[in-house]
GROMACS .gro file of C-alpha atoms in nm:
model
  439
    1MET     CA    1  -5.252 -11.851  -3.750
    2LEU     CA    2  -4.933 -11.909  -3.562
    3LYS     CA    3  -4.632 -11.775  -3.734
    4ARG     CA    4  -4.361 -12.024  -3.748
    5LYS     CA    5  -3.990 -12.015  -3.882
    6MET     CA    6  -3.998 -12.310  -4.067
    7TYR     CA    7  -4.233 -12.131  -4.323
    8ASP     CA    8  -3.941 -11.923  -4.429
    9ARG     CA    9  -3.735 -12.287  -4.453
   10LEU     CA   10  -3.998 -12.402  -4.702
   11LEU     CA   11  -3.969 -12.097  -4.907
   12GLU     CA   12  -3.576 -12.111  -4.904
   13TRP     CA   13  -3.642 -12.508  -5.034
   14LYS     CA   14  -3.849 -12.380  -5.289
   15LYS     CA   15  -3.630 -12.101  -5.416
   16ASN     CA   16  -3.308 -12.338  -5.442
   17LYS     CA   17  -3.466 -12.714  -5.428
   18GLY     CA   18  -3.313 -12.805  -5.774
   19THR     CA   19  -3.382 -13.169  -5.755
   20GLU     CA   20  -3.485 -13.239  -5.415
   21CYS     CA   21  -3.806 -13.322  -5.261
   22LEU     CA   22  -3.833 -13.219  -4.875
   23LEU     CA   23  -3.883 -13.463  -4.601
   24VAL     CA   24  -4.030 -13.278  -4.323
   25LYS     CA   25  -3.936 -13.481  -3.977
   26GLY     CA   26  -4.075 -13.430  -3.611
   27ALA     CA   27  -4.270 -13.553  -3.305
   28ARG     CA   28  -4.669 -13.565  -3.344
   29GLN     CA   29  -4.846 -13.252  -3.313
   30VAL     CA   30  -4.568 -12.992  -3.394
   31GLY     CA   31  -4.774 -12.876  -3.688
   32LYS     CA   32  -4.628 -13.009  -3.991
   33THR     CA   33  -4.934 -13.055  -4.185
   34TYR     CA   34  -5.077 -12.755  -4.082
   35LEU     CA   35  -4.786 -12.568  -4.193
   36VAL     CA   36  -4.744 -12.752  -4.519
   37ARG     CA   37  -5.103 -12.704  -4.604
   38GLN     CA   38  -5.053 -12.342  -4.535
   39PHE     CA   39  -4.769 -12.279  -4.762
   40GLY     CA   40  -4.929 -12.505  -5.044
   41ALA     CA   41  -5.226 -12.262  -5.028
   42ASN     CA   42  -5.022 -11.965  -5.020
   43GLU     CA   43  -4.761 -12.035  -5.259
   44TYR     CA   44  -4.895 -12.253  -5.514
   45GLU     CA   45  -5.179 -12.220  -5.749
   46SER     CA   46  -5.260 -12.620  -5.704
   47PHE     CA   47  -5.185 -12.836  -5.364
   48ILE     CA   48  -5.259 -13.182  -5.408
   49GLU     CA   49  -5.232 -13.376  -5.051
   50ILE     CA   50  -5.221 -13.756  -5.010
   51ASN     CA   51  -5.223 -13.897  -4.653
   52PHE     CA   52  -5.170 -14.238  -4.618
   53HIS     CA   53  -5.284 -14.289  -4.275
   54MET     CA   54  -5.660 -14.151  -4.364
   55GLN     CA   55  -5.627 -14.222  -4.777
   56SER     CA   56  -5.463 -14.604  -4.755
   57ASN     CA   57  -5.633 -14.684  -5.083
   58LEU     CA   58  -5.434 -14.405  -5.263
   59LYS     CA   59  -5.145 -14.622  -5.202
   60ALA     CA   60  -5.244 -14.794  -5.529
   61ILE     CA   61  -5.099 -14.443  -5.707
   62PHE     CA   62  -4.769 -14.607  -5.591
   63GLU     CA   63  -4.815 -14.963  -5.684
   64GLY     CA   64  -4.655 -15.092  -6.032
   65GLU     CA   65  -4.406 -14.908  -6.243
   66LEU     CA   66  -4.262 -14.571  -6.055
   67SER     CA   67  -4.183 -14.349  -6.329
   68SER     CA   68  -4.306 -13.984  -6.284
   69GLU     CA   69  -4.509 -14.012  -6.553
   70GLU     CA   70  -4.698 -14.342  -6.452
   71ILE     CA   71  -4.745 -14.180  -6.086
   72PHE     CA   72  -4.892 -13.841  -6.227
   73LYS     CA   73  -5.127 -14.064  -6.415
   74ARG     CA   74  -5.243 -14.257  -6.161
   75ILE     CA   75  -5.289 -13.945  -5.926
   76THR     CA   76  -5.560 -13.786  -6.222
   77ALA     CA   77  -5.692 -14.126  -6.235
   78ASN     CA   78  -5.750 -14.171  -5.861
   79ILE     CA   79  -5.838 -13.791  -5.722
   80PRO     CA   80  -6.101 -13.637  -5.914
   81GLY     CA   81  -6.089 -13.267  -6.018
   82VAL     CA   82  -5.718 -13.248  -5.928
   83LYS     CA   83  -5.513 -12.982  -6.118
   84LEU     CA   84  -5.119 -13.058  -6.228
   85ILE     CA   85  -4.990 -12.705  -6.328
   86HIS     CA   86  -4.639 -12.725  -6.431
   87GLY     CA   87  -4.400 -12.524  -6.210
   88LYS     CA   88  -4.694 -12.401  -5.978
   89THR     CA   89  -4.806 -12.736  -5.813
   90LEU     CA   90  -4.733 -12.919  -5.462
   91LEU     CA   91  -4.785 -13.240  -5.425
   92PHE     CA   92  -4.794 -13.333  -5.032
   93LEU     CA   93  -4.732 -13.679  -4.940
   94ASP     CA   94  -4.815 -13.694  -4.562
   95GLU     CA   95  -4.744 -14.014  -4.293
   96ILE     CA   96  -4.529 -14.144  -4.604
   97GLN     CA   97  -4.366 -14.414  -4.333
   98LYS     CA   98  -4.696 -14.600  -4.433
   99CYS     CA   99  -4.645 -14.645  -4.804
  100ALA     CA  100  -4.294 -14.747  -4.848
  101ASN     CA  101  -4.309 -14.732  -5.255
  102ALA     CA  102  -4.370 -14.353  -5.209
  103ARG     CA  103  -4.045 -14.316  -5.017
  104THR     CA  104  -3.874 -14.473  -5.282
  105ALA     CA  105  -4.066 -14.291  -5.549
  106LEU     CA  106  -3.913 -13.963  -5.477
  107LYS     CA  107  -3.644 -13.991  -5.654
  108PHE     CA  108  -3.825 -14.019  -5.984
  109LEU     CA  109  -4.069 -13.731  -5.880
  110ALA     CA  110  -3.746 -13.490  -5.788
  111GLN     CA  111  -3.575 -13.585  -6.119
  112ASP     CA  112  -3.921 -13.490  -6.293
  113GLU     CA  113  -3.887 -13.124  -6.170
  114ARG     CA  114  -4.209 -12.998  -6.299
  115PHE     CA  115  -4.381 -13.034  -5.970
  116ASP     CA  116  -4.281 -12.987  -5.632
  117VAL     CA  117  -4.296 -13.206  -5.369
  118ILE     CA  118  -4.314 -13.258  -4.980
  119ALA     CA  119  -4.324 -13.573  -4.766
  120SER     CA  120  -4.402 -13.580  -4.414
  121GLY     CA  121  -4.439 -13.800  -4.095
  122SER     CA  122  -4.439 -13.843  -3.732
  123LEU     CA  123  -4.208 -14.147  -3.673
  124LEU     CA  124  -3.973 -14.133  -3.956
  125GLY     CA  125  -3.671 -14.147  -3.725
  126LEU     CA  126  -3.751 -14.487  -3.631
  127ALA     CA  127  -3.574 -14.751  -3.818
  128TYR     CA  128  -3.786 -14.982  -3.999
  129GLY     CA  129  -3.707 -15.268  -3.778
  130GLN     CA  130  -3.812 -15.049  -3.448
  131ASP     CA  131  -4.189 -15.003  -3.583
  132ALA     CA  132  -4.428 -15.264  -3.530
  133ASP     CA  133  -4.718 -15.140  -3.750
  134LYS     CA  134  -4.789 -15.374  -4.002
  135GLU     CA  135  -4.861 -15.071  -4.282
  136VAL     CA  136  -4.458 -14.949  -4.241
  137LYS     CA  137  -4.235 -15.191  -4.465
  138GLU     CA  138  -3.919 -15.135  -4.539
  139VAL     CA  139  -3.808 -14.902  -4.820
  140ASP     CA  140  -3.663 -15.060  -5.156
  141SER     CA  141  -3.420 -14.767  -5.198
  142ILE     CA  142  -3.384 -14.450  -5.010
  143PRO     CA  143  -3.381 -14.158  -5.223
  144VAL     CA  144  -3.029 -14.065  -5.119
  145GLY     CA  145  -2.966 -13.682  -5.300
  146TYR     CA  146  -3.295 -13.638  -5.372
  147GLU     CA  147  -3.470 -13.590  -5.027
  148LYS     CA  148  -3.414 -13.280  -4.820
  149PRO     CA  149  -3.465 -13.377  -4.438
  150LEU     CA  150  -3.597 -13.084  -4.212
  151MET     CA  151  -3.662 -13.118  -3.860
  152MET     CA  152  -3.965 -12.979  -3.715
  153TYR     CA  153  -3.998 -12.867  -3.363
  154SER     CA  154  -4.271 -12.751  -3.134
  155LEU     CA  155  -4.261 -12.352  -3.094
  156ASP     CA  156  -3.977 -12.221  -2.944
  157PHE     CA  157  -3.961 -11.907  -2.697
  158GLU     CA  158  -3.905 -11.678  -3.004
  159GLU     CA  159  -4.220 -11.816  -3.191
  160PHE     CA  160  -4.409 -11.796  -2.854
  161LEU     CA  161  -4.354 -11.426  -2.823
  162TRP     CA  162  -4.468 -11.375  -3.188
  163ALA     CA  163  -4.814 -11.578  -3.094
  164TYR     CA  164  -4.846 -11.325  -2.817
  165GLY     CA  165  -4.852 -11.060  -3.061
  166TYR     CA  166  -4.440 -10.935  -3.007
  167ASN     CA  167  -4.294 -10.848  -3.355
  168ASP     CA  168  -3.955 -10.869  -3.513
  169ASP     CA  169  -3.847 -10.533  -3.313
  170THR     CA  170  -3.931 -10.666  -2.998
  171ILE     CA  171  -3.694 -10.940  -3.073
  172ASP     CA  172  -3.458 -10.721  -3.229
  173TYR     CA  173  -3.484 -10.496  -2.884
  174LEU     CA  174  -3.371 -10.809  -2.655
  175ARG     CA  175  -3.101 -10.898  -2.921
  176ARG     CA  176  -2.939 -10.575  -2.836
  177PHE     CA  177  -2.905 -10.629  -2.498
  178TYR     CA  178  -2.760 -10.976  -2.553
  179ASP     CA  179  -2.509 -10.842  -2.803
  180SER     CA  180  -2.429 -10.510  -2.564
  181LYS     CA  181  -2.406 -10.707  -2.275
  182GLU     CA  182  -2.590 -10.438  -2.057
  183LYS     CA  183  -2.819 -10.462  -1.789
  184ILE     CA  184  -3.198 -10.490  -1.898
  185PRO     CA  185  -3.452 -10.276  -1.733
  186THR     CA  186  -3.579 -10.420  -1.430
  187GLU     CA  187  -3.930 -10.366  -1.520
  188ILE     CA  188  -3.840 -10.536  -1.867
  189ASN     CA  189  -3.687 -10.828  -1.742
  190GLU     CA  190  -3.970 -10.922  -1.502
  191LYS     CA  191  -4.206 -10.881  -1.801
  192TYR     CA  192  -4.029 -11.128  -1.994
  193ASP     CA  193  -3.914 -11.361  -1.724
  194MET     CA  194  -4.306 -11.404  -1.647
  195ILE     CA  195  -4.368 -11.480  -2.006
  196LEU     CA  196  -4.104 -11.741  -1.990
  197ARG     CA  197  -4.258 -11.903  -1.704
  198GLU     CA  198  -4.577 -11.912  -1.895
  199TYR     CA  199  -4.412 -12.059  -2.198
  200LEU     CA  200  -4.261 -12.347  -1.948
  201VAL     CA  201  -4.609 -12.417  -1.813
  202VAL     CA  202  -4.775 -12.374  -2.193
  203GLY     CA  203  -4.489 -12.506  -2.404
  204GLY     CA  204  -4.484 -12.487  -2.789
  205MET     CA  205  -4.736 -12.712  -2.913
  206PRO     CA  206  -4.925 -12.539  -3.171
  207GLU     CA  207  -5.249 -12.680  -3.053
  208VAL     CA  208  -5.177 -12.560  -2.691
  209VAL     CA  209  -5.019 -12.222  -2.751
  210ALA     CA  210  -5.340 -12.145  -3.012
  211ASN     CA  211  -5.593 -12.225  -2.738
  212PHE     CA  212  -5.370 -12.056  -2.468
  213MET     CA  213  -5.345 -11.754  -2.673
  214GLU     CA  214  -5.722 -11.727  -2.707
  215TYR     CA  215  -5.866 -11.830  -2.374
  216LYS     CA  216  -5.579 -11.747  -2.143
  217ASP     CA  217  -5.675 -12.098  -1.965
  218PHE     CA  218  -5.430 -12.314  -1.820
  219GLY     CA  219  -5.723 -12.566  -1.732
  220LYS     CA  220  -5.777 -12.585  -2.083
  221VAL     CA  221  -5.404 -12.640  -2.188
  222GLN     CA  222  -5.360 -12.892  -1.948
  223GLU     CA  223  -5.643 -13.069  -2.107
  224ILE     CA  224  -5.494 -13.084  -2.448
  225GLN     CA  225  -5.142 -13.146  -2.307
  226ASP     CA  226  -5.280 -13.460  -2.179
  227LYS     CA  227  -5.446 -13.517  -2.469
  228ILE     CA  228  -5.116 -13.511  -2.666
  229LEU     CA  229  -4.951 -13.723  -2.399
  230SER     CA  230  -5.244 -13.980  -2.426
  231SER     CA  231  -5.166 -13.974  -2.800
  232TYR     CA  232  -4.834 -14.050  -2.733
  233ALA     CA  233  -4.882 -14.352  -2.524
  234ASP     CA  234  -5.086 -14.454  -2.814
  235ASP     CA  235  -4.797 -14.401  -3.043
  236ILE     CA  236  -4.598 -14.636  -2.826
  237SER     CA  237  -4.825 -14.912  -2.767
  238GLN     CA  238  -4.867 -14.904  -3.169
  239HIS     CA  239  -4.513 -14.895  -3.304
  240ALA     CA  240  -4.283 -15.032  -3.042
  241LYS     CA  241  -4.227 -15.386  -3.085
  242GLY     CA  242  -4.354 -15.674  -2.906
  243ALA     CA  243  -4.216 -15.648  -2.501
  244GLU     CA  244  -4.029 -15.263  -2.579
  245LYS     CA  245  -4.442 -15.141  -2.592
  246VAL     CA  246  -4.403 -15.193  -2.195
  247LYS     CA  247  -3.998 -15.084  -2.155
  248VAL     CA  248  -4.023 -14.786  -2.388
  249ARG     CA  249  -4.344 -14.619  -2.164
  250LYS     CA  250  -4.125 -14.718  -1.849
  251CYS     CA  251  -3.845 -14.510  -1.948
  252TYR     CA  252  -4.075 -14.234  -2.080
  253ASP     CA  253  -4.279 -14.182  -1.731
  254SER     CA  254  -3.955 -14.210  -1.533
  255ILE     CA  255  -3.814 -13.903  -1.701
  256PRO     CA  256  -3.985 -13.639  -1.499
  257ARG     CA  257  -3.906 -13.834  -1.160
  258GLN     CA  258  -3.517 -13.827  -1.317
  259LEU     CA  259  -3.497 -13.486  -1.356
  260ALA     CA  260  -3.681 -13.406  -1.035
  261ARG     CA  261  -3.349 -13.544  -0.863
  262GLU     CA  262  -3.032 -13.342  -0.785
  263ASN     CA  263  -2.845 -13.568  -1.013
  264ARG     CA  264  -3.045 -13.582  -1.328
  265LYS     CA  265  -2.815 -13.857  -1.511
  266PHE     CA  266  -3.040 -14.111  -1.636
  267LYS     CA  267  -3.069 -14.407  -1.409
  268TYR     CA  268  -3.207 -14.750  -1.526
  269SER     CA  269  -3.268 -14.819  -1.177
  270GLU     CA  270  -3.522 -14.522  -1.188
  271VAL     CA  271  -3.704 -14.708  -1.487
  272GLU     CA  272  -3.722 -15.060  -1.276
  273SER     CA  273  -3.525 -15.195  -0.972
  274LYS     CA  274  -3.196 -15.341  -1.081
  275ALA     CA  275  -3.232 -15.258  -1.465
  276THR     CA  276  -2.965 -15.239  -1.699
  277ALA     CA  277  -2.873 -15.086  -2.038
  278ARG     CA  278  -2.922 -15.435  -2.167
  279LYS     CA  279  -3.255 -15.434  -2.071
  280PHE     CA  280  -3.386 -15.077  -2.136
  281GLY     CA  281  -3.112 -14.928  -2.367
  282ASP     CA  282  -3.314 -15.010  -2.693
  283SER     CA  283  -3.629 -14.844  -2.527
  284VAL     CA  284  -3.431 -14.516  -2.466
  285GLN     CA  285  -3.333 -14.534  -2.839
  286TRP     CA  286  -3.664 -14.543  -2.944
  287LEU     CA  287  -3.782 -14.252  -2.787
  288HIS     CA  288  -3.525 -14.052  -2.956
  289ASP     CA  289  -3.558 -14.184  -3.260
  290ALA     CA  290  -3.925 -14.119  -3.210
  291ASN     CA  291  -3.838 -13.766  -3.147
  292MET     CA  292  -4.045 -13.766  -2.783
  293ALA     CA  293  -3.704 -13.692  -2.596
  294TYR     CA  294  -3.366 -13.548  -2.612
  295ILE     CA  295  -3.044 -13.750  -2.527
  296CYS     CA  296  -2.783 -13.532  -2.366
  297CYS     CA  297  -2.450 -13.751  -2.357
  298ASN     CA  298  -2.174 -13.722  -2.114
  299SER     CA  299  -1.849 -13.634  -2.318
  300SER     CA  300  -1.542 -13.738  -2.121
  301MET     CA  301  -1.316 -13.411  -2.242
  302PRO     CA  302  -1.449 -13.081  -2.380
  303MET     CA  303  -1.264 -13.079  -2.694
  304LEU     CA  304  -1.380 -13.137  -3.075
  305PRO     CA  305  -1.536 -13.329  -3.158
  306LEU     CA  306  -1.778 -13.404  -2.864
  307LYS     CA  307  -1.933 -13.707  -3.040
  308ALA     CA  308  -1.595 -13.850  -3.030
  309TYR     CA  309  -1.578 -13.836  -2.639
  310GLU     CA  310  -1.921 -13.990  -2.523
  311LYS     CA  311  -1.898 -14.224  -2.241
  312GLU     CA  312  -2.124 -14.532  -2.322
  313ASN     CA  313  -2.430 -14.522  -2.120
  314GLU     CA  314  -2.376 -14.205  -1.936
  315PHE     CA  315  -2.652 -13.979  -2.026
  316LYS     CA  316  -2.951 -13.729  -1.947
  317LEU     CA  317  -3.293 -13.772  -2.093
  318TYR     CA  318  -3.518 -13.485  -2.152
  319ILE     CA  319  -3.849 -13.429  -2.256
  320ASN     CA  320  -3.920 -13.263  -2.633
  321ASP     CA  321  -4.158 -13.015  -2.505
  322THR     CA  322  -4.105 -12.861  -2.168
  323GLY     CA  323  -4.495 -12.770  -2.148
  324LEU     CA  324  -4.552 -13.159  -2.171
  325LEU     CA  325  -4.293 -13.185  -1.878
  326MET     CA  326  -4.514 -12.959  -1.698
  327ALA     CA  327  -4.822 -13.167  -1.760
  328MET     CA  328  -4.615 -13.471  -1.646
  329PHE     CA  329  -4.560 -13.293  -1.343
  330GLY     CA  330  -4.942 -13.175  -1.266
  331PHE     CA  331  -5.135 -12.880  -1.228
  332ALA     CA  332  -5.018 -12.791  -0.875
  333THR     CA  333  -4.652 -12.799  -1.001
  334LYS     CA  334  -4.778 -12.553  -1.295
  335GLN     CA  335  -4.927 -12.316  -1.032
  336ALA     CA  336  -4.625 -12.307  -0.826
  337LEU     CA  337  -4.384 -12.230  -1.078
  338LEU     CA  338  -4.620 -11.948  -1.209
  339ASN     CA  339  -4.636 -11.799  -0.872
  340GLY     CA  340  -4.261 -11.791  -0.845
  341LYS     CA  341  -4.328 -12.055  -0.528
  342LEU     CA  342  -4.170 -12.381  -0.694
  343LYS     CA  343  -3.851 -12.482  -0.481
  344GLY     CA  344  -3.628 -12.759  -0.494
  345PRO     CA  345  -3.445 -12.983  -0.730
  346ALA     CA  346  -3.749 -13.000  -0.957
  347LYS     CA  347  -3.735 -12.660  -1.030
  348GLY     CA  348  -3.374 -12.691  -1.183
  349GLY     CA  349  -3.460 -13.019  -1.347
  350ILE     CA  350  -3.765 -12.763  -1.550
  351TYR     CA  351  -3.501 -12.493  -1.630
  352GLU     CA  352  -3.234 -12.754  -1.751
  353ASN     CA  353  -3.493 -12.878  -2.002
  354PHE     CA  354  -3.592 -12.575  -2.110
  355ALA     CA  355  -3.241 -12.535  -2.188
  356ALA     CA  356  -3.200 -12.861  -2.352
  357GLU     CA  357  -3.509 -12.786  -2.551
  358THR     CA  358  -3.382 -12.451  -2.665
  359LEU     CA  359  -3.025 -12.596  -2.808
  360SER     CA  360  -3.189 -12.854  -2.969
  361LYS     CA  361  -3.412 -12.623  -3.159
  362SER     CA  362  -3.136 -12.392  -3.211
  363GLY     CA  363  -2.943 -12.703  -3.405
  364TYR     CA  364  -2.673 -12.776  -3.131
  365SER     CA  365  -2.594 -13.140  -3.049
  366LEU     CA  366  -2.642 -13.210  -2.671
  367HIS     CA  367  -2.366 -13.284  -2.439
  368TYR     CA  368  -2.278 -13.228  -2.088
  369TYR     CA  369  -1.945 -13.258  -1.906
  370LYS     CA  370  -1.858 -13.405  -1.583
  371HIS     CA  371  -1.518 -13.319  -1.425
  372ASP     CA  372  -1.600 -13.518  -1.085
  373ASP     CA  373  -1.865 -13.602  -0.849
  374ASN     CA  374  -1.844 -13.238  -0.712
  375SER     CA  375  -1.848 -13.052  -1.047
  376GLU     CA  376  -2.071 -13.113  -1.359
  377LEU     CA  377  -2.163 -12.858  -1.644
  378GLU     CA  378  -2.515 -12.897  -1.788
  379PHE     CA  379  -2.447 -12.855  -2.139
  380VAL     CA  380  -2.136 -12.806  -2.359
  381ILE     CA  381  -2.166 -12.739  -2.696
  382GLU     CA  382  -1.962 -12.667  -3.067
  383LYS     CA  383  -2.024 -12.321  -3.148
  384ASP     CA  384  -1.753 -12.104  -3.334
  385GLY     CA  385  -1.509 -12.382  -3.345
  386GLU     CA  386  -1.480 -12.433  -2.991
  387VAL     CA  387  -1.672 -12.606  -2.721
  388VAL     CA  388  -1.840 -12.363  -2.519
  389PRO     CA  389  -2.003 -12.434  -2.125
  390ILE     CA  390  -2.338 -12.347  -2.039
  391GLU     CA  391  -2.425 -12.373  -1.688
  392VAL     CA  392  -2.824 -12.362  -1.578
  393LYS     CA  393  -2.936 -12.216  -1.265
  394ALA     CA  394  -3.293 -12.216  -1.134
  395GLY     CA  395  -3.198 -11.923  -0.935
  396ASN     CA  396  -2.900 -11.730  -0.949
  397THR     CA  397  -2.621 -11.928  -0.711
  398ALA     CA  398  -2.276 -11.970  -0.732
  399THR     CA  399  -2.090 -12.114  -1.047
  400LYS     CA  400  -1.810 -12.356  -0.917
  401SER     CA  401  -1.828 -12.570  -1.190
  402LEU     CA  402  -1.844 -12.312  -1.466
  403ASN     CA  403  -1.541 -12.116  -1.288
  404LYS     CA  404  -1.360 -12.461  -1.312
  405PHE     CA  405  -1.415 -12.499  -1.646
  406ILE     CA  406  -1.326 -12.164  -1.753
  407GLU     CA  407  -0.992 -12.197  -1.532
  408ASP     CA  408  -0.923 -12.511  -1.712
  409PHE     CA  409  -0.992 -12.462  -2.051
  410GLU     CA  410  -0.993 -12.053  -2.109
  411PRO     CA  411  -1.302 -12.037  -2.350
  412SER     CA  412  -1.370 -11.737  -2.524
  413VAL     CA  413  -1.710 -11.715  -2.368
  414ALA     CA  414  -1.894 -11.909  -2.101
  415TYR     CA  415  -2.281 -11.899  -2.035
  416LYS     CA  416  -2.482 -11.882  -1.721
  417LEU     CA  417  -2.823 -11.915  -1.766
  418ILE     CA  418  -3.018 -11.764  -1.441
  419SER     CA  419  -3.323 -11.599  -1.295
  420GLY     CA  420  -3.193 -11.264  -1.315
  421ASN     CA  421  -3.038 -10.991  -1.500
  422ILE     CA  422  -2.746 -10.956  -1.769
  423GLY     CA  423  -2.393 -10.964  -1.587
  424MET     CA  424  -2.053 -10.991  -1.757
  425ASN     CA  425  -1.709 -11.097  -1.579
  426GLU     CA  426  -1.425 -11.131  -1.788
  427THR     CA  427  -1.532 -11.445  -2.016
  428LYS     CA  428  -1.836 -11.514  -1.813
  429LEU     CA  429  -2.159 -11.395  -1.938
  430SER     CA  430  -2.496 -11.420  -1.705
  431LEU     CA  431  -2.809 -11.433  -1.891
  432PRO     CA  432  -3.161 -11.447  -1.795
  433HIS     CA  433  -3.299 -11.792  -1.921
  434TYR     CA  434  -3.522 -11.613  -2.172
  435LEU     CA  435  -3.221 -11.512  -2.369
  436ALA     CA  436  -3.091 -11.867  -2.441
  437MET     CA  437  -3.293 -11.824  -2.745
  438PHE     CA  438  -2.964 -11.593  -2.899
  439ILE     CA  439  -2.699 -11.842  -2.806
   0.00000   0.00000   0.00000
């Protein structure tokens, strides 16, 4: 059983929910359904699950009058043996995007307050005009103020360490080095660098991680990742509309090529010769809204708010799980990375994808800053009331761009993520990649 940070978020919601249902979003295969089932079994006397994909007949519960009284009455009529215990029942509405009336009804279920309600779905980020699934209909009334959205991701590196058997004391031990800026003993640093390389190859998809922890078989890892990538392709073919099906797939398949270049700015010409934003811009947005890829926008000025200075059509795309990116690169690339023999721009793209994934999972929006053709910072983030720069190095080479940023803007701290040890030079803090989880 994998320990997930999201479980604590569910407990926090249960304690302070008031008149709010919980709406769990996230890409397919990140463990939403499994976690809510676990939460329901552990924290409630009665757990009721309705999956609108597997049990389409139960949409009848949400037809007609949508008062809470009528809905709960229909639940008892359509689900034999169901128990509704005041204050001790969790109703789980899975794949809720396939039942528009259920989404509308969240308002009335939240106002009722007798029973807790969690809804979930894999493609809830898609606007209804983006989804070709005939079962997905526009919601008559979004229950604004009555649903609390919560994004769930694949396992981050800290959760991967938990899966390996490391406890909170281990995490606190590593955090002390981050806080004190003291060098990590060489043997320990090399150990966690190796575990990080395993994480880059395995990724954080729960099924993959659980299988790896049991068998330590990278061949099985690749098989499961290929299956997940196939399910993503199926999602694109089922949910993207019309001609977008091919265009979305082309954009997604181009991401590894784009990240393997020295200049990782997304180029439509890498998707298709002479392609433009006019043709493929909606496809890129579809991937982002489906939580299959992260968009990192170029900010013309490293000032708050970064979003106000975004340059249109200047961005990078990252795969939502670095393990899936590695699977797309293939087994030979995985082998080279694990053995410390991978070279070239693709290695930098892999570590950059890991940094993007880590920052996103920590709640940061993604931006980069390009001063000129000779100076580019992989990431700038909004942290503690200022813009903080982050440079990502696959090795531990010079930091011309970061030095230029420090000189021009004088941030209180600047991060350099490296394959190496901790080092502090005035405001520039060098960190081994695996300590990015503490930024």
